[in-house]
Structure formats: C-alpha cells, structure tokens
C-alpha cells in the first residue's frame, strides 16, 4: 500500500482523527487542538486538512453545514507503510538490520525481545489456524 508522506502538523491532525474512531467534526478538531495548547489559525488547519484530503488520507462529509473529516487510511496501515518506506530507505528492506541496530544501541531490551518472541509465536499460531 502506497501512502504519501505527511508533515508533522498533518500527522498531528491525523492522530486526533484516529483517536476519535476515524471521524471528527471540524469544530471538535479545533477544540481538541486548543486543549492540547495548539493555537493554530483556522486557515492553517483548513490548509492542512485540505492537503490530507489531496494526499488521500482523509475525505470530507457534510453534516448540515458542518464538515466531518473521515480517515481513509487507518493508523495501523499508515504506520506499516511508513515502516516499509523507512526499511527500504535505510536498510534496503532488511528488517534484520533494523533489529540488529536496535539491539546494538540497546533500544531493544532483553525483556522487549522476550515479549516480541511471544507476540511472534501467537501471531504464527493465529495465522496457522486461519489457513
């Protein structure tokens, strides 16, 4: 799945929408931004939302006079696409290289490794049952 790169500000808006089950009215979005201490101008937010629509991550729906923004891409799909791009760019698609770096730099602890190993085993069992 090809998902376009987004700016940090666009990603912040997407996270708010994803946190609200993938749908958010414009007014509620502005309220949530304000609650997070963001004092973005209305035009700035509208521009960012328009870019997200152009990039295919959002669509809009009219509810009366109000605009609702709906995520077209799930957070999990966005994350997976970004990880794939990252792996391809830095590790030529080799996930082992990434994991090796995480271990060497002590960003992945032995406890993390054990949790991931259990996760891997559960996923493999689930996938085998689904076949």
mmCIF file of N, CA and C in Angstrom:
data_model
loop_
_atom_site.group_PDB
_atom_site.id
_atom_site.type_symbol
_atom_site.label_atom_id
_atom_site.label_comp_id
_atom_site.label_asym_id
_atom_site.label_seq_id
_atom_site.Cartn_x
_atom_site.Cartn_y
_atom_site.Cartn_z
ATOM 1 N N UNK A 1 0.848 -1.190 0.000
ATOM 2 C CA UNK A 1 0.000 0.000 0.000
ATOM 3 C C UNK A 1 0.885 1.241 0.000
ATOM 4 N N UNK A 2 0.660 2.114 -0.941
ATOM 5 C CA UNK A 2 1.447 3.346 -1.039
ATOM 6 C C UNK A 2 0.696 4.466 -0.328
ATOM 7 N N UNK A 3 1.309 5.001 0.712
ATOM 8 C CA UNK A 3 0.722 6.104 1.459
ATOM 9 C C UNK A 3 1.714 7.252 1.414
ATOM 10 N N UNK A 4 1.224 8.418 1.046
ATOM 11 C CA UNK A 4 2.110 9.574 0.955
ATOM 12 C C UNK A 4 2.621 10.005 2.320
ATOM 13 N N UNK A 5 3.806 10.567 2.297
ATOM 14 C CA UNK A 5 4.418 11.139 3.499
ATOM 15 C C UNK A 5 3.605 12.364 3.926
ATOM 16 N N UNK A 6 3.490 12.581 5.226
ATOM 17 C CA UNK A 6 2.798 13.770 5.723
ATOM 18 C C UNK A 6 3.739 14.549 6.631
ATOM 19 N N UNK A 7 3.444 15.827 6.794
ATOM 20 C CA UNK A 7 4.241 16.667 7.682
ATOM 21 C C UNK A 7 3.894 16.338 9.138
ATOM 22 N N UNK A 8 4.704 16.816 10.058
ATOM 23 C CA UNK A 8 4.426 16.599 11.481
ATOM 24 C C UNK A 8 3.081 17.197 11.878
ATOM 25 N N UNK A 9 2.758 18.362 11.346
ATOM 26 C CA UNK A 9 1.478 19.011 11.666
ATOM 27 C C UNK A 9 0.304 18.216 11.102
ATOM 28 N N UNK A 10 0.452 17.720 9.875
ATOM 29 C CA UNK A 10 -0.601 16.895 9.289
ATOM 30 C C UNK A 10 -0.787 15.613 10.085
ATOM 31 N N UNK A 11 0.324 15.025 10.527
ATOM 32 C CA UNK A 11 0.249 13.799 11.323
ATOM 33 C C UNK A 11 -0.451 14.060 12.655
ATOM 34 N N UNK A 12 -0.212 15.213 13.244
ATOM 35 C CA UNK A 12 -0.886 15.561 14.498
ATOM 36 C C UNK A 12 -2.404 15.587 14.307
ATOM 37 N N UNK A 13 -2.852 16.140 13.191
ATOM 38 C CA UNK A 13 -4.295 16.161 12.902
ATOM 39 C C UNK A 13 -4.816 14.737 12.675
ATOM 40 N N UNK A 14 -4.058 13.934 11.935
ATOM 41 C CA UNK A 14 -4.484 12.555 11.689
ATOM 42 C C UNK A 14 -4.610 11.786 13.004
ATOM 43 N N UNK A 15 -3.662 11.979 13.919
ATOM 44 C CA UNK A 15 -3.723 11.270 15.202
ATOM 45 C C UNK A 15 -4.980 11.646 15.981
ATOM 46 N N UNK A 16 -5.362 12.912 15.935
ATOM 47 C CA UNK A 16 -6.597 13.315 16.608
ATOM 48 C C UNK A 16 -7.804 12.621 15.985
ATOM 49 N N UNK A 17 -7.810 12.545 14.670
ATOM 50 C CA UNK A 17 -8.928 11.893 13.981
ATOM 51 C C UNK A 17 -8.932 10.392 14.274
ATOM 52 N N UNK A 18 -7.762 9.753 14.213
ATOM 53 C CA UNK A 18 -7.689 8.319 14.535
ATOM 54 C C UNK A 18 -8.124 8.061 15.969
ATOM 55 N N UNK A 19 -7.737 8.950 16.888
ATOM 56 C CA UNK A 19 -8.114 8.788 18.300
ATOM 57 C C UNK A 19 -9.619 8.910 18.516
ATOM 58 N N UNK A 20 -10.322 9.451 17.541
ATOM 59 C CA UNK A 20 -11.778 9.614 17.625
ATOM 60 C C UNK A 20 -12.487 8.677 16.653
ATOM 61 N N UNK A 21 -11.991 7.454 16.599
ATOM 62 C CA UNK A 21 -12.583 6.384 15.776
ATOM 63 C C UNK A 21 -12.616 6.731 14.292
ATOM 64 N N UNK A 22 -11.661 7.552 13.863
ATOM 65 C CA UNK A 22 -11.524 7.831 12.445
ATOM 66 C C UNK A 22 -12.438 8.890 11.880
ATOM 67 N N UNK A 23 -13.193 9.573 12.748
ATOM 68 C CA UNK A 23 -14.108 10.629 12.284
ATOM 69 C C UNK A 23 -14.071 11.783 13.276
ATOM 70 N N UNK A 24 -14.087 13.001 12.745
ATOM 71 C CA UNK A 24 -14.096 14.153 13.646
ATOM 72 C C UNK A 24 -14.665 15.365 12.922
ATOM 73 N N UNK A 25 -15.594 16.031 13.586
ATOM 74 C CA UNK A 25 -16.125 17.287 13.059
ATOM 75 C C UNK A 25 -15.057 18.366 13.191
ATOM 76 N N UNK A 26 -15.058 19.302 12.252
ATOM 77 C CA UNK A 26 -14.076 20.374 12.256
ATOM 78 C C UNK A 26 -14.054 21.107 13.607
ATOM 79 N N UNK A 27 -15.229 21.462 14.133
ATOM 80 C CA UNK A 27 -15.295 22.212 15.401
ATOM 81 C C UNK A 27 -14.674 21.420 16.544
ATOM 82 N N UNK A 28 -14.927 20.122 16.588
ATOM 83 C CA UNK A 28 -14.357 19.266 17.637
ATOM 84 C C UNK A 28 -12.845 19.167 17.475
ATOM 85 N N UNK A 29 -12.392 19.127 16.240
ATOM 86 C CA UNK A 29 -10.956 19.095 15.966
ATOM 87 C C UNK A 29 -10.289 20.359 16.505
ATOM 88 N N UNK A 30 -10.899 21.494 16.245
ATOM 89 C CA UNK A 30 -10.353 22.765 16.738
ATOM 90 C C UNK A 30 -10.344 22.785 18.271
ATOM 91 N N UNK A 31 -11.406 22.269 18.892
ATOM 92 C CA UNK A 31 -11.458 22.202 20.362
ATOM 93 C C UNK A 31 -10.326 21.328 20.901
ATOM 94 N N UNK A 32 -10.092 20.196 20.253
ATOM 95 C CA UNK A 32 -9.039 19.288 20.722
ATOM 96 C C UNK A 32 -7.649 19.894 20.535
ATOM 97 N N UNK A 33 -7.465 20.614 19.447
ATOM 98 C CA UNK A 33 -6.183 21.298 19.238
ATOM 99 C C UNK A 33 -5.960 22.334 20.337
ATOM 100 N N UNK A 34 -7.008 23.083 20.644
ATOM 101 C CA UNK A 34 -6.907 24.111 21.689
ATOM 102 C C UNK A 34 -6.590 23.470 23.040
ATOM 103 N N UNK A 35 -7.232 22.337 23.329
ATOM 104 C CA UNK A 35 -6.988 21.620 24.591
ATOM 105 C C UNK A 35 -5.539 21.138 24.688
ATOM 106 N N UNK A 36 -4.915 20.892 23.537
ATOM 107 C CA UNK A 36 -3.513 20.457 23.521
ATOM 108 C C UNK A 36 -2.548 21.644 23.502
ATOM 109 N N UNK A 37 -3.108 22.861 23.595
ATOM 110 C CA UNK A 37 -2.256 24.050 23.608
ATOM 111 C C UNK A 37 -1.867 24.542 22.229
ATOM 112 N N UNK A 38 -2.487 24.003 21.204
ATOM 113 C CA UNK A 38 -2.222 24.444 19.827
ATOM 114 C C UNK A 38 -3.106 25.646 19.515
ATOM 115 N N UNK A 39 -2.502 26.701 19.098
ATOM 116 C CA UNK A 39 -3.261 27.918 18.771
ATOM 117 C C UNK A 39 -3.177 28.207 17.275
ATOM 118 N N UNK A 40 -3.331 27.151 16.475
ATOM 119 C CA UNK A 40 -3.277 27.308 15.041
ATOM 120 C C UNK A 40 -4.471 28.122 14.561
ATOM 121 N N UNK A 41 -4.230 28.951 13.573
ATOM 122 C CA UNK A 41 -5.303 29.727 12.964
ATOM 123 C C UNK A 41 -6.201 28.810 12.133
ATOM 124 N N UNK A 42 -7.450 29.231 11.993
ATOM 125 C CA UNK A 42 -8.434 28.464 11.229
ATOM 126 C C UNK A 42 -7.913 28.140 9.823
ATOM 127 N N UNK A 43 -7.342 29.133 9.141
ATOM 128 C CA UNK A 43 -6.850 28.916 7.772
ATOM 129 C C UNK A 43 -5.732 27.881 7.724
ATOM 130 N N UNK A 44 -4.885 27.864 8.740
ATOM 131 C CA UNK A 44 -3.797 26.893 8.804
ATOM 132 C C UNK A 44 -4.361 25.478 8.880
ATOM 133 N N UNK A 45 -5.332 25.298 9.769
ATOM 134 C CA UNK A 45 -5.932 23.966 9.946
ATOM 135 C C UNK A 45 -6.654 23.532 8.673
ATOM 136 N N UNK A 46 -7.374 24.434 8.065
ATOM 137 C CA UNK A 46 -8.100 24.106 6.829
ATOM 138 C C UNK A 46 -7.117 23.718 5.722
ATOM 139 N N UNK A 47 -6.003 24.438 5.629
ATOM 140 C CA UNK A 47 -4.972 24.113 4.635
ATOM 141 C C UNK A 47 -4.410 22.720 4.889
ATOM 142 N N UNK A 48 -4.084 22.413 6.156
ATOM 143 C CA UNK A 48 -3.541 21.099 6.495
ATOM 144 C C UNK A 48 -4.545 19.990 6.174
ATOM 145 N N UNK A 49 -5.810 20.218 6.516
ATOM 146 C CA UNK A 49 -6.848 19.224 6.235
ATOM 147 C C UNK A 49 -7.017 19.026 4.725
ATOM 148 N N UNK A 50 -6.965 20.119 3.974
ATOM 149 C CA UNK A 50 -7.085 20.028 2.504
ATOM 150 C C UNK A 50 -5.943 19.205 1.923
ATOM 151 N N UNK A 51 -4.733 19.406 2.455
ATOM 152 C CA UNK A 51 -3.581 18.626 1.977
ATOM 153 C C UNK A 51 -3.783 17.140 2.268
ATOM 154 N N UNK A 52 -4.324 16.835 3.446
ATOM 155 C CA UNK A 52 -4.568 15.432 3.805
ATOM 156 C C UNK A 52 -5.614 14.802 2.893
ATOM 157 N N UNK A 53 -6.608 15.591 2.488
ATOM 158 C CA UNK A 53 -7.612 15.105 1.536
ATOM 159 C C UNK A 53 -6.943 14.858 0.184
ATOM 160 N N UNK A 54 -6.116 15.813 -0.273
ATOM 161 C CA UNK A 54 -5.409 15.674 -1.556
ATOM 162 C C UNK A 54 -4.490 14.455 -1.561
ATOM 163 N N UNK A 55 -3.881 14.161 -0.421
ATOM 164 C CA UNK A 55 -2.963 13.025 -0.317
ATOM 165 C C UNK A 55 -3.698 11.696 -0.165
ATOM 166 N N UNK A 56 -5.018 11.753 -0.016
ATOM 167 C CA UNK A 56 -5.803 10.533 0.060
ATOM 168 C C UNK A 56 -5.902 9.917 1.443
ATOM 169 N N UNK A 57 -5.525 10.662 2.475
ATOM 170 C CA UNK A 57 -5.617 10.128 3.835
ATOM 171 C C UNK A 57 -6.958 10.451 4.490
ATOM 172 N N UNK A 58 -7.606 11.513 4.033
ATOM 173 C CA UNK A 58 -8.897 11.932 4.584
ATOM 174 C C UNK A 58 -9.902 12.133 3.476
ATOM 175 N N UNK A 59 -11.180 12.046 3.856
ATOM 176 C CA UNK A 59 -12.259 12.509 2.985
ATOM 177 C C UNK A 59 -13.171 13.367 3.848
ATOM 178 N N UNK A 60 -13.970 14.176 3.198
ATOM 179 C CA UNK A 60 -14.879 15.043 3.948
ATOM 180 C C UNK A 60 -16.317 14.631 3.687
ATOM 181 N N UNK A 61 -17.125 14.934 4.682
ATOM 182 C CA UNK A 61 -18.548 14.680 4.577
ATOM 183 C C UNK A 61 -19.263 15.875 5.194
ATOM 184 N N UNK A 62 -20.330 16.310 4.554
ATOM 185 C CA UNK A 62 -21.118 17.429 5.088
ATOM 186 C C UNK A 62 -22.228 16.880 5.976
ATOM 187 N N UNK A 63 -22.315 17.432 7.163
ATOM 188 C CA UNK A 63 -23.435 17.130 8.053
ATOM 189 C C UNK A 63 -24.107 18.468 8.284
ATOM 190 N N UNK A 64 -25.164 18.711 7.499
ATOM 191 C CA UNK A 64 -25.753 20.049 7.515
ATOM 192 C C UNK A 64 -24.731 21.028 6.966
ATOM 193 N N UNK A 65 -24.369 22.017 7.774
ATOM 194 C CA UNK A 65 -23.352 22.984 7.358
ATOM 195 C C UNK A 65 -21.970 22.623 7.874
ATOM 196 N N UNK A 66 -21.908 21.562 8.664
ATOM 197 C CA UNK A 66 -20.635 21.222 9.319
ATOM 198 C C UNK A 66 -19.842 20.211 8.503
ATOM 199 N N UNK A 67 -18.535 20.344 8.554
ATOM 200 C CA UNK A 67 -17.645 19.404 7.877
ATOM 201 C C UNK A 67 -17.166 18.345 8.856
ATOM 202 N N UNK A 68 -17.293 17.105 8.417
ATOM 203 C CA UNK A 68 -16.733 15.995 9.176
ATOM 204 C C UNK A 68 -15.572 15.442 8.360
ATOM 205 N N UNK A 69 -14.466 15.169 9.047
ATOM 206 C CA UNK A 69 -13.288 14.608 8.394
ATOM 207 C C UNK A 69 -13.185 13.135 8.779
ATOM 208 N N UNK A 70 -13.034 12.296 7.763
ATOM 209 C CA UNK A 70 -13.045 10.847 7.951
ATOM 210 C C UNK A 70 -11.733 10.273 7.418
ATOM 211 N N UNK A 71 -11.077 9.489 8.256
ATOM 212 C CA UNK A 71 -9.817 8.859 7.852
ATOM 213 C C UNK A 71 -10.088 7.797 6.793
ATOM 214 N N UNK A 72 -9.351 7.856 5.700
ATOM 215 C CA UNK A 72 -9.437 6.862 4.639
ATOM 216 C C UNK A 72 -8.423 5.751 4.912
ATOM 217 N N UNK A 73 -7.348 6.117 5.576
ATOM 218 C CA UNK A 73 -6.264 5.201 5.908
ATOM 219 C C UNK A 73 -6.261 5.000 7.423
ATOM 220 N N UNK A 74 -6.188 3.762 7.873
ATOM 221 C CA UNK A 74 -6.131 3.513 9.315
ATOM 222 C C UNK A 74 -4.740 3.866 9.842
ATOM 223 N N UNK A 75 -4.669 4.069 11.134
ATOM 224 C CA UNK A 75 -3.382 4.368 11.748
ATOM 225 C C UNK A 75 -2.405 3.206 11.543
ATOM 226 N N UNK A 76 -2.900 1.983 11.690
ATOM 227 C CA UNK A 76 -2.048 0.803 11.516
ATOM 228 C C UNK A 76 -1.512 0.717 10.087
ATOM 229 N N UNK A 77 -2.351 1.003 9.086
ATOM 230 C CA UNK A 77 -1.904 0.973 7.690
ATOM 231 C C UNK A 77 -0.884 2.078 7.425
ATOM 232 N N UNK A 78 -1.111 3.248 8.005
ATOM 233 C CA UNK A 78 -0.160 4.353 7.837
ATOM 234 C C UNK A 78 1.190 3.978 8.451
ATOM 235 N N UNK A 79 1.148 3.444 9.668
ATOM 236 C CA UNK A 79 2.389 3.046 10.341
ATOM 237 C C UNK A 79 3.133 1.990 9.527
ATOM 238 N N UNK A 80 2.415 0.991 9.027
ATOM 239 C CA UNK A 80 3.045 -0.079 8.248
ATOM 240 C C UNK A 80 3.698 0.482 6.990
ATOM 241 N N UNK A 81 3.011 1.400 6.316
ATOM 242 C CA UNK A 81 3.559 1.994 5.094
ATOM 243 C C UNK A 81 4.808 2.811 5.406
ATOM 244 N N UNK A 82 4.784 3.551 6.511
ATOM 245 C CA UNK A 82 5.940 4.369 6.878
ATOM 246 C C UNK A 82 7.125 3.495 7.285
ATOM 247 N N UNK A 83 6.852 2.402 7.982
ATOM 248 C CA UNK A 83 7.927 1.471 8.364
ATOM 249 C C UNK A 83 8.554 0.868 7.112
ATOM 250 N N UNK A 84 7.712 0.478 6.143
ATOM 251 C CA UNK A 84 8.238 -0.100 4.897
ATOM 252 C C UNK A 84 9.136 0.914 4.186
ATOM 253 N N UNK A 85 8.690 2.166 4.095
ATOM 254 C CA UNK A 85 9.491 3.213 3.458
ATOM 255 C C UNK A 85 10.817 3.393 4.195
ATOM 256 N N UNK A 86 10.745 3.428 5.525
ATOM 257 C CA UNK A 86 11.935 3.574 6.369
ATOM 258 C C UNK A 86 12.911 2.411 6.152
ATOM 259 N N UNK A 87 12.383 1.186 6.184
ATOM 260 C CA UNK A 87 13.220 0.000 5.967
ATOM 261 C C UNK A 87 13.878 0.022 4.592
ATOM 262 N N UNK A 88 13.097 0.366 3.577
ATOM 263 C CA UNK A 88 13.641 0.402 2.222
ATOM 264 C C UNK A 88 14.731 1.459 2.096
ATOM 265 N N UNK A 89 14.496 2.615 2.710
ATOM 266 C CA UNK A 89 15.430 3.730 2.590
ATOM 267 C C UNK A 89 16.726 3.486 3.358
ATOM 268 N N UNK A 90 16.626 3.010 4.592
ATOM 269 C CA UNK A 90 17.808 2.890 5.447
ATOM 270 C C UNK A 90 18.431 1.491 5.494
ATOM 271 N N UNK A 91 17.613 0.478 5.280
ATOM 272 C CA UNK A 91 18.104 -0.902 5.441
ATOM 273 C C UNK A 91 17.882 -1.766 4.214
ATOM 274 N N UNK A 92 17.595 -1.136 3.072
ATOM 275 C CA UNK A 92 17.335 -1.859 1.827
ATOM 276 C C UNK A 92 16.293 -2.962 2.031
ATOM 277 N N UNK A 93 15.298 -2.677 2.851
ATOM 278 C CA UNK A 93 14.201 -3.601 3.086
ATOM 279 C C UNK A 93 14.502 -4.713 4.073
ATOM 280 N N UNK A 94 15.689 -4.690 4.690
ATOM 281 C CA UNK A 94 16.119 -5.762 5.589
ATOM 282 C C UNK A 94 15.739 -5.450 7.037
ATOM 283 N N UNK A 95 14.659 -6.058 7.512
ATOM 284 C CA UNK A 95 14.206 -5.821 8.884
ATOM 285 C C UNK A 95 15.226 -6.310 9.909
ATOM 286 N N UNK A 96 15.989 -7.351 9.562
ATOM 287 C CA UNK A 96 17.009 -7.866 10.489
ATOM 288 C C UNK A 96 18.040 -6.780 10.798
ATOM 289 N N UNK A 97 18.380 -5.987 9.809
ATOM 290 C CA UNK A 97 19.332 -4.897 10.017
ATOM 291 C C UNK A 97 18.809 -3.882 11.013
ATOM 292 N N UNK A 98 17.529 -3.580 10.913
ATOM 293 C CA UNK A 98 16.903 -2.656 11.860
ATOM 294 C C UNK A 98 16.937 -3.235 13.265
ATOM 295 N N UNK A 99 16.548 -4.488 13.403
ATOM 296 C CA UNK A 99 16.521 -5.130 14.720
ATOM 297 C C UNK A 99 17.929 -5.204 15.303
ATOM 298 N N UNK A 100 18.907 -5.525 14.469
ATOM 299 C CA UNK A 100 20.293 -5.580 14.938
ATOM 300 C C UNK A 100 20.729 -4.223 15.483
ATOM 301 N N UNK A 101 20.371 -3.155 14.787
ATOM 302 C CA UNK A 101 20.704 -1.800 15.256
ATOM 303 C C UNK A 101 20.023 -1.514 16.588
ATOM 304 N N UNK A 102 18.764 -1.891 16.706
ATOM 305 C CA UNK A 102 18.028 -1.666 17.951
ATOM 306 C C UNK A 102 18.692 -2.397 19.120
ATOM 307 N N UNK A 103 19.150 -3.606 18.871
ATOM 308 C CA UNK A 103 19.815 -4.388 19.921
ATOM 309 C C UNK A 103 21.180 -3.790 20.247
ATOM 310 N N UNK A 104 21.966 -3.480 19.217
ATOM 311 C CA UNK A 104 23.310 -2.926 19.428
ATOM 312 C C UNK A 104 23.275 -1.604 20.187
ATOM 313 N N UNK A 105 22.290 -0.807 19.898
ATOM 314 C CA UNK A 105 22.169 0.513 20.558
ATOM 315 C C UNK A 105 21.387 0.443 21.870
ATOM 316 N N UNK A 106 21.050 -0.776 22.269
ATOM 317 C CA UNK A 106 20.300 -1.039 23.498
ATOM 318 C C UNK A 106 18.951 -0.308 23.541
ATOM 319 N N UNK A 107 18.339 -0.210 22.354
ATOM 320 C CA UNK A 107 16.998 0.352 22.250
ATOM 321 C C UNK A 107 15.940 -0.740 22.348
ATOM 322 N N UNK A 108 16.401 -1.982 22.272
ATOM 323 C CA UNK A 108 15.545 -3.154 22.438
ATOM 324 C C UNK A 108 16.159 -3.971 23.572
ATOM 325 N N UNK A 109 15.450 -4.034 24.682
ATOM 326 C CA UNK A 109 15.973 -4.717 25.864
ATOM 327 C C UNK A 109 15.702 -6.222 25.773
ATOM 328 N N UNK A 110 16.385 -7.018 26.609
ATOM 329 C CA UNK A 110 16.071 -8.461 26.642
ATOM 330 C C UNK A 110 14.593 -8.712 26.953
ATOM 331 N N UNK A 111 14.002 -7.893 27.822
ATOM 332 C CA UNK A 111 12.568 -8.040 28.127
ATOM 333 C C UNK A 111 11.704 -7.765 26.910
ATOM 334 N N UNK A 112 12.074 -6.717 26.141
ATOM 335 C CA UNK A 112 11.355 -6.409 24.898
ATOM 336 C C UNK A 112 11.444 -7.583 23.939
ATOM 337 N N UNK A 113 12.660 -8.162 23.849
ATOM 338 C CA UNK A 113 12.887 -9.303 22.955
ATOM 339 C C UNK A 113 11.960 -10.462 23.326
ATOM 340 N N UNK A 114 11.874 -10.769 24.621
ATOM 341 C CA UNK A 114 11.013 -11.869 25.070
ATOM 342 C C UNK A 114 9.554 -11.600 24.733
ATOM 343 N N UNK A 115 9.105 -10.359 24.943
ATOM 344 C CA UNK A 115 7.723 -10.001 24.604
ATOM 345 C C UNK A 115 7.473 -10.160 23.108
ATOM 346 N N UNK A 116 8.422 -9.701 22.308
ATOM 347 C CA UNK A 116 8.282 -9.810 20.855
ATOM 348 C C UNK A 116 8.268 -11.266 20.404
ATOM 349 N N UNK A 117 9.093 -12.082 21.048
ATOM 350 C CA UNK A 117 9.136 -13.508 20.721
ATOM 351 C C UNK A 117 7.773 -14.154 20.999
ATOM 352 N N UNK A 118 7.164 -13.829 22.149
ATOM 353 C CA UNK A 118 5.835 -14.363 22.481
ATOM 354 C C UNK A 118 4.796 -13.860 21.478
ATOM 355 N N UNK A 119 4.903 -12.582 21.116
ATOM 356 C CA UNK A 119 3.982 -11.998 20.137
ATOM 357 C C UNK A 119 4.105 -12.745 18.807
ATOM 358 N N UNK A 120 5.339 -12.959 18.369
ATOM 359 C CA UNK A 120 5.616 -13.671 17.120
ATOM 360 C C UNK A 120 4.964 -15.055 17.145
ATOM 361 N N UNK A 121 5.158 -15.783 18.242
ATOM 362 C CA UNK A 121 4.599 -17.134 18.356
ATOM 363 C C UNK A 121 3.071 -17.113 18.312
ATOM 364 N N UNK A 122 2.458 -16.152 19.007
ATOM 365 C CA UNK A 122 0.987 -16.028 18.982
ATOM 366 C C UNK A 122 0.492 -15.732 17.569
ATOM 367 N N UNK A 123 1.173 -14.834 16.871
ATOM 368 C CA UNK A 123 0.783 -14.476 15.503
ATOM 369 C C UNK A 123 0.900 -15.675 14.568
ATOM 370 N N UNK A 124 1.972 -16.439 14.700
ATOM 371 C CA UNK A 124 2.167 -17.612 13.847
ATOM 372 C C UNK A 124 1.074 -18.642 14.114
ATOM 373 N N UNK A 125 0.722 -18.844 15.388
ATOM 374 C CA UNK A 125 -0.353 -19.786 15.723
ATOM 375 C C UNK A 125 -1.674 -19.328 15.131
ATOM 376 N N UNK A 126 -1.952 -18.047 15.253
ATOM 377 C CA UNK A 126 -3.192 -17.475 14.715
ATOM 378 C C UNK A 126 -3.241 -17.647 13.212
ATOM 379 N N UNK A 127 -2.141 -17.326 12.548
ATOM 380 C CA UNK A 127 -2.080 -17.443 11.086
ATOM 381 C C UNK A 127 -2.241 -18.895 10.633
ATOM 382 N N UNK A 128 -1.649 -19.823 11.358
ATOM 383 C CA UNK A 128 -1.765 -21.234 11.009
ATOM 384 C C UNK A 128 -3.208 -21.714 11.163
ATOM 385 N N UNK A 129 -3.890 -21.240 12.218
ATOM 386 C CA UNK A 129 -5.291 -21.619 12.431
ATOM 387 C C UNK A 129 -6.177 -21.049 11.325
ATOM 388 N N UNK A 130 -5.828 -19.870 10.837
ATOM 389 C CA UNK A 130 -6.650 -19.212 9.816
ATOM 390 C C UNK A 130 -6.499 -19.825 8.425
ATOM 391 N N UNK A 131 -5.484 -20.653 8.263
ATOM 392 C CA UNK A 131 -5.253 -21.260 6.918
ATOM 393 C C UNK A 131 -6.197 -22.373 6.618
#
